[in-house]
Coordinates of C-alpha atoms in Angstrom, one line a residue:
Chain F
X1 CA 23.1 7.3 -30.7
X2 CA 21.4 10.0 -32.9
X3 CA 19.9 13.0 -31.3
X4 CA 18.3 15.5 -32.5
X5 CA 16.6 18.7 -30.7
X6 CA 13.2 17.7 -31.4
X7 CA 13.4 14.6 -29.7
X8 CA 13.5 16.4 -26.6
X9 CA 9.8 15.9 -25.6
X10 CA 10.0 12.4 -26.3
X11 CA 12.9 12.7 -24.0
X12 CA 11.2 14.4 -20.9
X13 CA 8.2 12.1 -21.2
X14 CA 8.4 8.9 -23.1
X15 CA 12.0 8.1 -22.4
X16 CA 12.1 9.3 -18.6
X17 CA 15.0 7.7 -17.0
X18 CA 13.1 7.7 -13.6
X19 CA 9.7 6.5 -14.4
X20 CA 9.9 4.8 -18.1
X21 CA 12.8 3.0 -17.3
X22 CA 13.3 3.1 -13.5
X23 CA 16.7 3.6 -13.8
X24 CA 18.5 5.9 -10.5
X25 CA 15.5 5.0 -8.4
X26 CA 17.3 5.0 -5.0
X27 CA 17.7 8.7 -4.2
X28 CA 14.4 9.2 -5.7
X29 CA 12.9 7.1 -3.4
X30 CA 14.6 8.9 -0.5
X31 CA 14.7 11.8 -1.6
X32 CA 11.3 13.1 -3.1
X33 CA 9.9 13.9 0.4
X34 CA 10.4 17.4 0.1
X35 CA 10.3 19.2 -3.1
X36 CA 13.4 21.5 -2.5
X37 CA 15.5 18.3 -1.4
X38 CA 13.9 16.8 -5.3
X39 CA 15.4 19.9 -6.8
X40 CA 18.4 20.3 -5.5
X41 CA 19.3 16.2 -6.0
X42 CA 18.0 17.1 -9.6
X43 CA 20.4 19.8 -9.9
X44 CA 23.7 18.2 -8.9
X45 CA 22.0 15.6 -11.1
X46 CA 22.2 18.1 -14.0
X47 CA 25.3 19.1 -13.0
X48 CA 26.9 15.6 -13.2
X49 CA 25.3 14.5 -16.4
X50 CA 26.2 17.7 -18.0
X51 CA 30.3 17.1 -17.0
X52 CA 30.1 13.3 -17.8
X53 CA 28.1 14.1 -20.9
X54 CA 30.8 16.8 -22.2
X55 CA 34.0 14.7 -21.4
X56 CA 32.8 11.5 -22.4
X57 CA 33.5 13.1 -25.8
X58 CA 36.8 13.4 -25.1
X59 CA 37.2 10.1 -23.5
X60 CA 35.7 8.6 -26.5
X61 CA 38.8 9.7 -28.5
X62 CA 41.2 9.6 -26.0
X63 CA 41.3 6.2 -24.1
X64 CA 41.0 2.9 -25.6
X65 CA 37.3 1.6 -24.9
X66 CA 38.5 -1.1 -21.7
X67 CA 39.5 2.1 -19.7
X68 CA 36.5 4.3 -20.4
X69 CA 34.2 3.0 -18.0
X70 CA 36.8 3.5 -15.0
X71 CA 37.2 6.7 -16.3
X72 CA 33.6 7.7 -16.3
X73 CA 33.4 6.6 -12.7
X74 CA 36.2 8.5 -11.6
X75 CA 34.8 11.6 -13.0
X76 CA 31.6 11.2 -11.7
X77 CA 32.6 10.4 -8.1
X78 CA 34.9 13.4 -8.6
X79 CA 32.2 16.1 -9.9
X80 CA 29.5 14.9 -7.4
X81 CA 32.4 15.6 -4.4
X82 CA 32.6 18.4 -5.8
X83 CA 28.6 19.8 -5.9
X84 CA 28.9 18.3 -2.4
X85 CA 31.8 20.0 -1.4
X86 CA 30.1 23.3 -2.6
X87 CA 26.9 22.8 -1.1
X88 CA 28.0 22.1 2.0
X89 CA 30.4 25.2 1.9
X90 CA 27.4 27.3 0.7
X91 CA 24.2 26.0 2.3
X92 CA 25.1 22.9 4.7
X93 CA 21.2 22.7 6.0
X94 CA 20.1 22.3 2.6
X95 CA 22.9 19.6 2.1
X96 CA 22.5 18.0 5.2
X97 CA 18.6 17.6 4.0
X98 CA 20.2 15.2 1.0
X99 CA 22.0 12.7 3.9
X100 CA 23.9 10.3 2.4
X101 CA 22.3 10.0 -1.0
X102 CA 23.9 13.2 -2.4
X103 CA 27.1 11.3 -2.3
X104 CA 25.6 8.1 -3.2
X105 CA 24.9 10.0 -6.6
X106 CA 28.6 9.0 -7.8
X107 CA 27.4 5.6 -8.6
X108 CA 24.1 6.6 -9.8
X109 CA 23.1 4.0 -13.0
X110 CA 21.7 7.3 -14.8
X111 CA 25.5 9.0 -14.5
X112 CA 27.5 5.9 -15.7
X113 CA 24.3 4.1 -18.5
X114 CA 24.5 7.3 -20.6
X115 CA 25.8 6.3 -23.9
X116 CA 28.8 8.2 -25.5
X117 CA 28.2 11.1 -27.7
X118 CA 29.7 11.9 -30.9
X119 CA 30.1 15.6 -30.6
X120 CA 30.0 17.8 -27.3
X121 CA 26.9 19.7 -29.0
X122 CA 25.5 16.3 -28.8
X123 CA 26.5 15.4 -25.5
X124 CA 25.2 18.2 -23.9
X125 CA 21.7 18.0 -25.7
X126 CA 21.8 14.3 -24.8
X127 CA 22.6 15.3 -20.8
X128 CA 20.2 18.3 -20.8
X129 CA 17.6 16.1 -21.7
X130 CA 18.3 13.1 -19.4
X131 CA 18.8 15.7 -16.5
X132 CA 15.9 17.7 -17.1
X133 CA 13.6 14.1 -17.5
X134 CA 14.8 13.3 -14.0
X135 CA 14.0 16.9 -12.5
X136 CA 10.6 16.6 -14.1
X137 CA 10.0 13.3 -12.7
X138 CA 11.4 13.6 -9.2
X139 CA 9.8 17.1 -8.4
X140 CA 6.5 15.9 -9.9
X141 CA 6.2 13.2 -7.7
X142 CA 7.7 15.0 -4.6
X143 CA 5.1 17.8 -5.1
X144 CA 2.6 15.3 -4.8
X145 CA 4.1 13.2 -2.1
X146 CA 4.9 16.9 0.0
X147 CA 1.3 17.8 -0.8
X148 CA -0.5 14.8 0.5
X149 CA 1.6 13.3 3.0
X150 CA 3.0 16.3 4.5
X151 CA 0.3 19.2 3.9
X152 CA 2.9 21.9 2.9
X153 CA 5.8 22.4 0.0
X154 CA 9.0 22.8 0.5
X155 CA 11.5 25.7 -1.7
X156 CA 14.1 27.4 -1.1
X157 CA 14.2 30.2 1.7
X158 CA 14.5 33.7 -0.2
X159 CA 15.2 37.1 2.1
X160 CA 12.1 37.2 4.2
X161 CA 10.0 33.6 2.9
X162 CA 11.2 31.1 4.7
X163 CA 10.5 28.6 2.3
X164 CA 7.8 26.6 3.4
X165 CA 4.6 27.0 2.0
X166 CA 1.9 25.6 4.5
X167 CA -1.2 23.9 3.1
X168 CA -4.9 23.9 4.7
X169 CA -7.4 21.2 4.6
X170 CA -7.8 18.0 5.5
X171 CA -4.7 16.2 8.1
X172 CA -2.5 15.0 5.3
X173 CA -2.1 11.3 4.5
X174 CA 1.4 10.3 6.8
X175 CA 1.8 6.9 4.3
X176 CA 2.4 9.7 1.4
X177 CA 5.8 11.2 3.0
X178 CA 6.9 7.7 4.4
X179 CA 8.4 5.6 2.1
X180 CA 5.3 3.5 0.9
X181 CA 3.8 6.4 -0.8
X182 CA 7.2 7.0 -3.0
X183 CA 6.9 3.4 -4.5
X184 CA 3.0 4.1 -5.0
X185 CA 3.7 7.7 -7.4
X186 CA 6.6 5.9 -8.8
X187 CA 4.1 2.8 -10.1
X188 CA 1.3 5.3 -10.7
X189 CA 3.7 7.7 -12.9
X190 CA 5.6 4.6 -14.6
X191 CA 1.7 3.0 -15.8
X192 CA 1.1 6.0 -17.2
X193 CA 3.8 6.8 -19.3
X194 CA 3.4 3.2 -20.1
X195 CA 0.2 3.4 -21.3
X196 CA 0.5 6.5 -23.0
X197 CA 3.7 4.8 -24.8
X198 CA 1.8 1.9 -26.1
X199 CA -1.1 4.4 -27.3
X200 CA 1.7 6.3 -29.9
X201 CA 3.5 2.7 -31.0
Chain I
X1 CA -18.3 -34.5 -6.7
X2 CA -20.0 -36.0 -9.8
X3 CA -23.6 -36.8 -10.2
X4 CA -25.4 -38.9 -12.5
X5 CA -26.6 -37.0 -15.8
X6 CA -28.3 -34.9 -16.5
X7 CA -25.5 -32.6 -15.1
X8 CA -26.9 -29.4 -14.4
X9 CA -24.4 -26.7 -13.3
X10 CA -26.1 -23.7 -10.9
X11 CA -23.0 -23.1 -9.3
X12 CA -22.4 -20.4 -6.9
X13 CA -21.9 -16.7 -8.6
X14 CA -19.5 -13.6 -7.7
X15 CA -22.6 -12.2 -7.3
X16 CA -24.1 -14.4 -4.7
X17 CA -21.2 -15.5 -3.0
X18 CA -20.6 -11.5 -2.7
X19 CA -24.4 -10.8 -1.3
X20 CA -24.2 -14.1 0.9
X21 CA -21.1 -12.6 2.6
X22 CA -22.6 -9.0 3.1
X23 CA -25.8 -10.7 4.7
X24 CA -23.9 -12.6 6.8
X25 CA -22.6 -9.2 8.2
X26 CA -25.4 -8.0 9.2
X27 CA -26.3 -9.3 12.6
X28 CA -22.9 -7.5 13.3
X29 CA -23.6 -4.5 11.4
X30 CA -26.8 -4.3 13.8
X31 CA -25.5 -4.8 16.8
X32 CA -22.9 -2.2 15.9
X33 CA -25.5 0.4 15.0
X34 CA -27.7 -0.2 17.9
X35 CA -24.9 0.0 20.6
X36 CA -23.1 2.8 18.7
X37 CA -25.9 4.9 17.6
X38 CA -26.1 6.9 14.5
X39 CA -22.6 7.5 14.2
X40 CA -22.5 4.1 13.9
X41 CA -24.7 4.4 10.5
X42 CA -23.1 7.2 9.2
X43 CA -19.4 5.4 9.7
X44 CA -20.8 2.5 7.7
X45 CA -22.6 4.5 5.3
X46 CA -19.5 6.5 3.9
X47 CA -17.7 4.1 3.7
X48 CA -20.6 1.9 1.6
X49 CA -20.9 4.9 -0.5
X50 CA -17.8 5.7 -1.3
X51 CA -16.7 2.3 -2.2
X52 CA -19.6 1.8 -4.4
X53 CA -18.9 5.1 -6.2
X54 CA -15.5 4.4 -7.0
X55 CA -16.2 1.5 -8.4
X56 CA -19.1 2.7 -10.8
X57 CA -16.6 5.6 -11.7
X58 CA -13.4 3.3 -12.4
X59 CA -15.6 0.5 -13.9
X60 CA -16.7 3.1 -16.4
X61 CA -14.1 4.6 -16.6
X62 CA -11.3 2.8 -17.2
X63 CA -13.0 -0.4 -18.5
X64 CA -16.0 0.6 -19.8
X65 CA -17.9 -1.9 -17.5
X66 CA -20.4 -1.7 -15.3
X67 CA -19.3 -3.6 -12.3
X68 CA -20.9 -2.9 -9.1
X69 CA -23.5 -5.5 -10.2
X70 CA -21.2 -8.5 -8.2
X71 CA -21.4 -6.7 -5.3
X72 CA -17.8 -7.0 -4.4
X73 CA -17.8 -3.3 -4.0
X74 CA -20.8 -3.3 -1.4
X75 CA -19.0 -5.9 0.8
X76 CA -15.8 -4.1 0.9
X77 CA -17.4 -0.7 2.0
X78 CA -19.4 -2.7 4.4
X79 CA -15.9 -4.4 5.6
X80 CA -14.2 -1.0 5.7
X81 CA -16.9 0.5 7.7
X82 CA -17.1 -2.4 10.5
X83 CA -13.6 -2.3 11.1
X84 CA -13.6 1.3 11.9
X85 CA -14.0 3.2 15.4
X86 CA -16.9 5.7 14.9
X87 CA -15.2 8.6 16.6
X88 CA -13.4 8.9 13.4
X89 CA -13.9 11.7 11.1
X90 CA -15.8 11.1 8.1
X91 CA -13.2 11.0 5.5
X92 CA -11.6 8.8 7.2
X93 CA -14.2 6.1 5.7
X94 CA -14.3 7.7 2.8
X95 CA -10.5 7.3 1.8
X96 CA -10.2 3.9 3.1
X97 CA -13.0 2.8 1.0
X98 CA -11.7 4.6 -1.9
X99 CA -7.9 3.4 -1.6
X100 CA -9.4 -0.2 -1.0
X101 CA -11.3 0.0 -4.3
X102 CA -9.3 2.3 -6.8
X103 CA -5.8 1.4 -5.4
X104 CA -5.7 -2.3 -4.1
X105 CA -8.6 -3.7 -6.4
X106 CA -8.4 -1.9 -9.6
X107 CA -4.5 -1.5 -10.0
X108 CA -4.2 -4.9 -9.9
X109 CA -7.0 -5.3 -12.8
X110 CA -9.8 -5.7 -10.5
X111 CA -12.0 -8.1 -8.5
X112 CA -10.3 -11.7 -8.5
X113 CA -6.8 -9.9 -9.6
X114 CA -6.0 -8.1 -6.7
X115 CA -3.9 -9.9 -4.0
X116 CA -4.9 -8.4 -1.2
X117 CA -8.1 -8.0 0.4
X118 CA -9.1 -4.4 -0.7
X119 CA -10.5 -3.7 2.5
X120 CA -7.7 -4.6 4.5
X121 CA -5.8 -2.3 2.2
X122 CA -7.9 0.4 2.9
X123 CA -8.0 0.3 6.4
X124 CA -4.0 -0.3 6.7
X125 CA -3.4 3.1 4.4
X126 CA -6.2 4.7 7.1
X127 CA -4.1 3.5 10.2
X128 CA -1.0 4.6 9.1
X129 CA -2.0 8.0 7.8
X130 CA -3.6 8.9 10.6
X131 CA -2.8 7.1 13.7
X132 CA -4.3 9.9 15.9
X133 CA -7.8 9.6 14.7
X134 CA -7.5 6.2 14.8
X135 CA -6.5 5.5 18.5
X136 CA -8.3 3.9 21.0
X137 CA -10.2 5.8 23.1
X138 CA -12.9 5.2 25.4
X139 CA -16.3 6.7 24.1
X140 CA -19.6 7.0 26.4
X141 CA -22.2 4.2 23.6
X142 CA -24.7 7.1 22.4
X143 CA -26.7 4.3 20.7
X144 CA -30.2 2.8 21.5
X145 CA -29.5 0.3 23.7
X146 CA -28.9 0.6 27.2
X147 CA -25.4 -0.9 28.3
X148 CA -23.5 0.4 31.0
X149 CA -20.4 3.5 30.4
X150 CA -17.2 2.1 30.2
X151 CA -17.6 -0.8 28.2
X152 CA -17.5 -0.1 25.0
X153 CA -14.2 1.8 23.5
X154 CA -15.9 3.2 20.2
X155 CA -15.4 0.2 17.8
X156 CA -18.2 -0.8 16.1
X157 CA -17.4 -4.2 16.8
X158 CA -17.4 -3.2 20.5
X159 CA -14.0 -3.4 21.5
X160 CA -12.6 -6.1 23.8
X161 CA -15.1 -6.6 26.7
X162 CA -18.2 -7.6 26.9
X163 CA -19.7 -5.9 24.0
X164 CA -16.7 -7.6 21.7
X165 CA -17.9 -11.1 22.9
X166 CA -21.3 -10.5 21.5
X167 CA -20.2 -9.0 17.8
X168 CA -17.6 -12.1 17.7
X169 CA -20.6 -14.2 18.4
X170 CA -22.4 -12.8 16.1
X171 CA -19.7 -12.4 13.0
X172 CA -18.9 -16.3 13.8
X173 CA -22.8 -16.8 13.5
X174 CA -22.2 -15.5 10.4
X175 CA -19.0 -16.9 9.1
X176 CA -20.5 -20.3 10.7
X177 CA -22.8 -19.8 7.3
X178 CA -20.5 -18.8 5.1
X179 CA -18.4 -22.1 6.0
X180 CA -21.5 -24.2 5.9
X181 CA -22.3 -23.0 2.4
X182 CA -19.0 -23.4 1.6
X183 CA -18.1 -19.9 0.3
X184 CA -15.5 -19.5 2.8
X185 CA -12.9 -22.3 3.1
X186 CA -13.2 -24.1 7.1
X187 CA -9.6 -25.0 7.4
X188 CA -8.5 -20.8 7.2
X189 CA -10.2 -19.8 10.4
X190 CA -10.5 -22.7 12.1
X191 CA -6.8 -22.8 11.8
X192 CA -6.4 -19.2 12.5
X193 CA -8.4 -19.9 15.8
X194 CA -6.5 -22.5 16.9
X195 CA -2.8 -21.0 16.6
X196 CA -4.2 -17.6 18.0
X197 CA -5.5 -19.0 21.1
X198 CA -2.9 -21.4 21.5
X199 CA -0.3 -18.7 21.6
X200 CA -2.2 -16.4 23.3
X201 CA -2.5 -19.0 26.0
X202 CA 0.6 -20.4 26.4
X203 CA 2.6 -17.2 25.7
X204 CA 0.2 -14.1 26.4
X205 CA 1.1 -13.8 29.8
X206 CA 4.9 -13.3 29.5
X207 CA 5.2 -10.1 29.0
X208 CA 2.9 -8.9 31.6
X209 CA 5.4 -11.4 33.9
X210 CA 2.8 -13.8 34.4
X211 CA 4.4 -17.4 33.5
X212 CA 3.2 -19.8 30.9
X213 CA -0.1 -20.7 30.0
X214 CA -1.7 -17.8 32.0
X215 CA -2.9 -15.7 29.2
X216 CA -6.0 -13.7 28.7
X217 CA -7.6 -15.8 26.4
X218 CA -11.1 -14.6 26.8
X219 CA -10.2 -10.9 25.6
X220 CA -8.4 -12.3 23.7
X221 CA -10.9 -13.9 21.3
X222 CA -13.7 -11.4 22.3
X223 CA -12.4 -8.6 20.1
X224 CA -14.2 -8.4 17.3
X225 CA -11.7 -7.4 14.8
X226 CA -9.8 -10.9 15.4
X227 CA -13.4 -12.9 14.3
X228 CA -14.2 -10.1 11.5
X229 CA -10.7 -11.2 10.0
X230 CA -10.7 -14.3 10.6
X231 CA -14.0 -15.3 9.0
X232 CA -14.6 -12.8 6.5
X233 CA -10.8 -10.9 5.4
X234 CA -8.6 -14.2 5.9
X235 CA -11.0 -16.2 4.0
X236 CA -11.9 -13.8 0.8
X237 CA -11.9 -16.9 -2.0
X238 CA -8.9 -13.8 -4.0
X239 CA -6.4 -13.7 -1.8
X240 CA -6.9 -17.2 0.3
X241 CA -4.5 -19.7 -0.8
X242 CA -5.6 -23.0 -2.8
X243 CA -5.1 -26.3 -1.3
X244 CA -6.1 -27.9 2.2
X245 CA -2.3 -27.8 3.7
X246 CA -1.6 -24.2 2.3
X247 CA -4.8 -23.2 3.8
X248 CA -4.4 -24.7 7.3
X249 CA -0.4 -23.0 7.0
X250 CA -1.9 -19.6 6.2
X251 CA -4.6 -19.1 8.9
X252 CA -1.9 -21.0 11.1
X253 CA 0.4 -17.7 10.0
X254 CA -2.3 -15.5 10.7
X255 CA -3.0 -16.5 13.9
X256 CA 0.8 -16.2 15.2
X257 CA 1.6 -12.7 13.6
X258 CA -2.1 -11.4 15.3
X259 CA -0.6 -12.8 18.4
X260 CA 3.0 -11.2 17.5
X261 CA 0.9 -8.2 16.4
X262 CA -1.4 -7.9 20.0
X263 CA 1.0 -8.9 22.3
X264 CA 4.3 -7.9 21.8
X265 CA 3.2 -4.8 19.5
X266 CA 0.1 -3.7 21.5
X267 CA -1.3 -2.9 18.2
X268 CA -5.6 -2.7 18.0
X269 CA -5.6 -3.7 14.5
X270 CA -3.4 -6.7 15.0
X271 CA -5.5 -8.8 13.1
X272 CA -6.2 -6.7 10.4
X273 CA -2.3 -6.2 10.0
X274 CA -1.6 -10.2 10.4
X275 CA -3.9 -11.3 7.0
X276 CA -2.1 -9.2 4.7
X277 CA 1.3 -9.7 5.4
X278 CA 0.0 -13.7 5.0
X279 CA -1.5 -12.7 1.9
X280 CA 1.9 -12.1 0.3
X281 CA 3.3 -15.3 1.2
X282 CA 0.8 -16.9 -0.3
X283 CA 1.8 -18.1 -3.3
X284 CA 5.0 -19.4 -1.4
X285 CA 2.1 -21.6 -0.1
X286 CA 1.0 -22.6 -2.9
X287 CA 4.0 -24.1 -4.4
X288 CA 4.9 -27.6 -2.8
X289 CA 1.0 -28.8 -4.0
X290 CA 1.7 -26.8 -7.8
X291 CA 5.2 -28.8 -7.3
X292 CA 3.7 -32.4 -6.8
X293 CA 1.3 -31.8 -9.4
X294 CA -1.9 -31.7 -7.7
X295 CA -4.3 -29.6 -6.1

């Protein structure tokens, strides 16, 4: 697969993973609650793709093509244990936040479908991009979600903020945060890059 | 049913099968007004309004239509409305009305697309928002007729005493013409009917410890959410299946699930939930008649 830097947008926006191809939709689902709990799955996300992405290169040269998928799924499981491993060590509430589907990760269809890259300049622009589509998508639709549903937004706590910012106005909508109002924003965000796909073609 | 020529064709339009339906409301929408009072209105008025906005604003929009002209949009505010409490905050019309029309209409491609009645939509995404403002509780009637404290629990249908009876009577006075002009298809509520009460007869007093066939079938029927779905919601020529057997099997499922729903759930809007989670099986209803061929 050819890629070149200024394909990037088209990356990002026309080629999301998450919501133009609804590929590595079950931790989005769960997961887009809260928006720190989006951006930290988005960043062991990155993480992954970025490692995969890199040695696939490698792995293209090295192992005949039978044993490359096994080998792809070994690293993956292997690098998300590890982002687990570390977030746990370093911040175990915000991993406990990601329950099971931080681990689940290791089988994510976005980690293993990424095709293999000829160089490693490639594969990182190629990861990058995938990684930074899903971040996009998955903190876009949990800001919304956190907004609506929950009537606050969730970061990271920093020295004296605790992290949560709290929202005034109207009760918020409790369907948002459950898990109805994920597959709702997911359809919503998927017709309009749709639409806005068929517009360009 | 074929007639000898000349064969004139005035058959019955969206627009007045939409209208017919909305005027067949309004006993109920009176009674609720007068016993409620002005909150009453207002309740019913949102949620009119906002229904009929979003529809002018997604018609044009998004389609370049103008489509409030079938009225579909005026009976679904109107449905939202009735099947409201009128304790409840105004927005709380407002969004239900909106999320019947823009989400569970339009999405779908609009009026004869969607396959759930929008205003059951609407009014499920209310409930399970906000399930505070949505509770049951007992409210003093501040409307202009005189009925006694106690009786009424701030539907606008009247709840499930006395008051309820009346609405019911009233909604089935309706639906009654609706069936007669054939707009709305016989065999969904009289099936719907007949399974609910059955159930609730035979079954409803088991969990209170009560034996068989000692249910309370009188409040049972008298709320006026179970006639407002059963002869307006259930029977919405959209989302009602095709077909005398499938129709007799879906009011039959509606009827057991409201049952489910009341009983054993203890949930208000039973009736409301029981339609559309019939609604999606309906095109498993369907399929034996689209098998063999025939309608």
């Amino acid at each position: 697969m050819k890629s070149r830097s200024g394909e990037f947008p088209r990356r990002l926006w026309g080629e999301n993973p998450l919501v133009a191809y609804l590929v590595g939709l079950c931790p989005a689902l769960a997961v887009s609650n809260r928006v720190a709990n989006a951006l930290l799955l988005a960043a062991v996300m990155l993480f992954a793709l970025l490692g995969t992405g890199i040695a696939s290169v490698a792995l293209e040269r090295l192992l005949p093509p039978r044993l490359r998928l096994p080998a792809r799924l070994l690293l993956a499981s292997a690098l998300v244990s590890a982002a687990q491993r570390f977030l746990w060590a370093l911040a175990p509430t915000l991993g406990a936040g990601l329950g099971i589907y931080l681990p689940l990760l290791a089988v994510n269809c976005l980690l293993l479908g990424s095709a293999g890259a000829g160089s490693v300049a490639e594969g990182v622009l190629e990861a990058a991009g995938r990684g930074a589509a899903f971040a996009a998508a998955l903190a876009s639709i949990a800001l919304v979600r956190e907004v609506l549903g929950a009537g606050r937004i969730t970061l990271f706590p920093v020295g004296h903020f605790s992290g949560v910012v709290s929202l005034r106005g109207l009760p918020p909508a409790r369907v948002l945060a459950a898990a109805p109002g994920a597959f709702f924003l997911l359809a919503y965000a998927s017709a309009l890059v749709r639409r806005r796909k068929r517009r360009v073609a | 049913m074929s007639q000898p020529a000349p064969h004139l064709h005035q058959g019955p339009t969206t627009r007045g099968t939409m209208l017919a339906a909305a005027g067949c409301l309004v006993p109920a929408v009176a009674w609720g007004v007068l016993v409620q009072g002005p909150g009453a209105l207002a309740v019913l008025a949102v949620a009119a309004g906002a229904s009929l906005a979003c529809e002018l604003a997604i018609g044009l929009a998004a389609w370049r239509r103008f489509t409030l002209a079938d009225g579909s949009a005026l009976l679904t505010g109107l449905l939202v409305g009735l099947s409201l409490p009128v304790y409840v905050p105004l927005f709380v019309p407002a969004v239900a009305a909106a999320f019947a029309v823009a989400v569970v209409k339009a999405s779908f491609g609009g009026l004869g697309r969607n396959w759930m009645n929008p205003a059951l939509g609407g009014r499920l995404f209310v409930t399970f928002s906000w399930p505070a403002l949505l509770a049951v509780r007992p409210r003093p009637p501040a409307g202009w007729l005189r009925v006694p404290a106690g009786l009424t629990d701030g539907s606008l249908l009247g709840g499930s005493g006395q008051l309820g009876l009346v609405s019911t009577l009233l909604l089935a006075l309706g639906g009654a013409y609706l069936l007669a002009r054939r707009i709305a298809a016989w065999e969904v509520p009289a099936s719907f009917a007949v399974s609910f009460a059955l159930t609730v007869w035979a079954l409803g007093g088991l969990p209170a410890g009560e034996g068989l066939f000692r249910g309370d079938l009188p409040a049972a029927l008298a709320t006026g959410g179970f006639a407002l779905a059963a002869f307006f919601m259930a029977t919405d020529p959209v989302t009602a299946p095709r077909g005398r057997a499938a129709r007799l099997a879906f009011g039959a499922g509606c009827g057991l699930l409201c049952f489910l729903l009341r009983v054993y759930a203890r949930r208000a809007e039973a009736p409301f939930l029981a339609v559309p989670l019939m609604n999606m099986l309906v095109p498993l209803l369907e399929r034996p008649a689209a098998r063999r061929g025939r309608k």
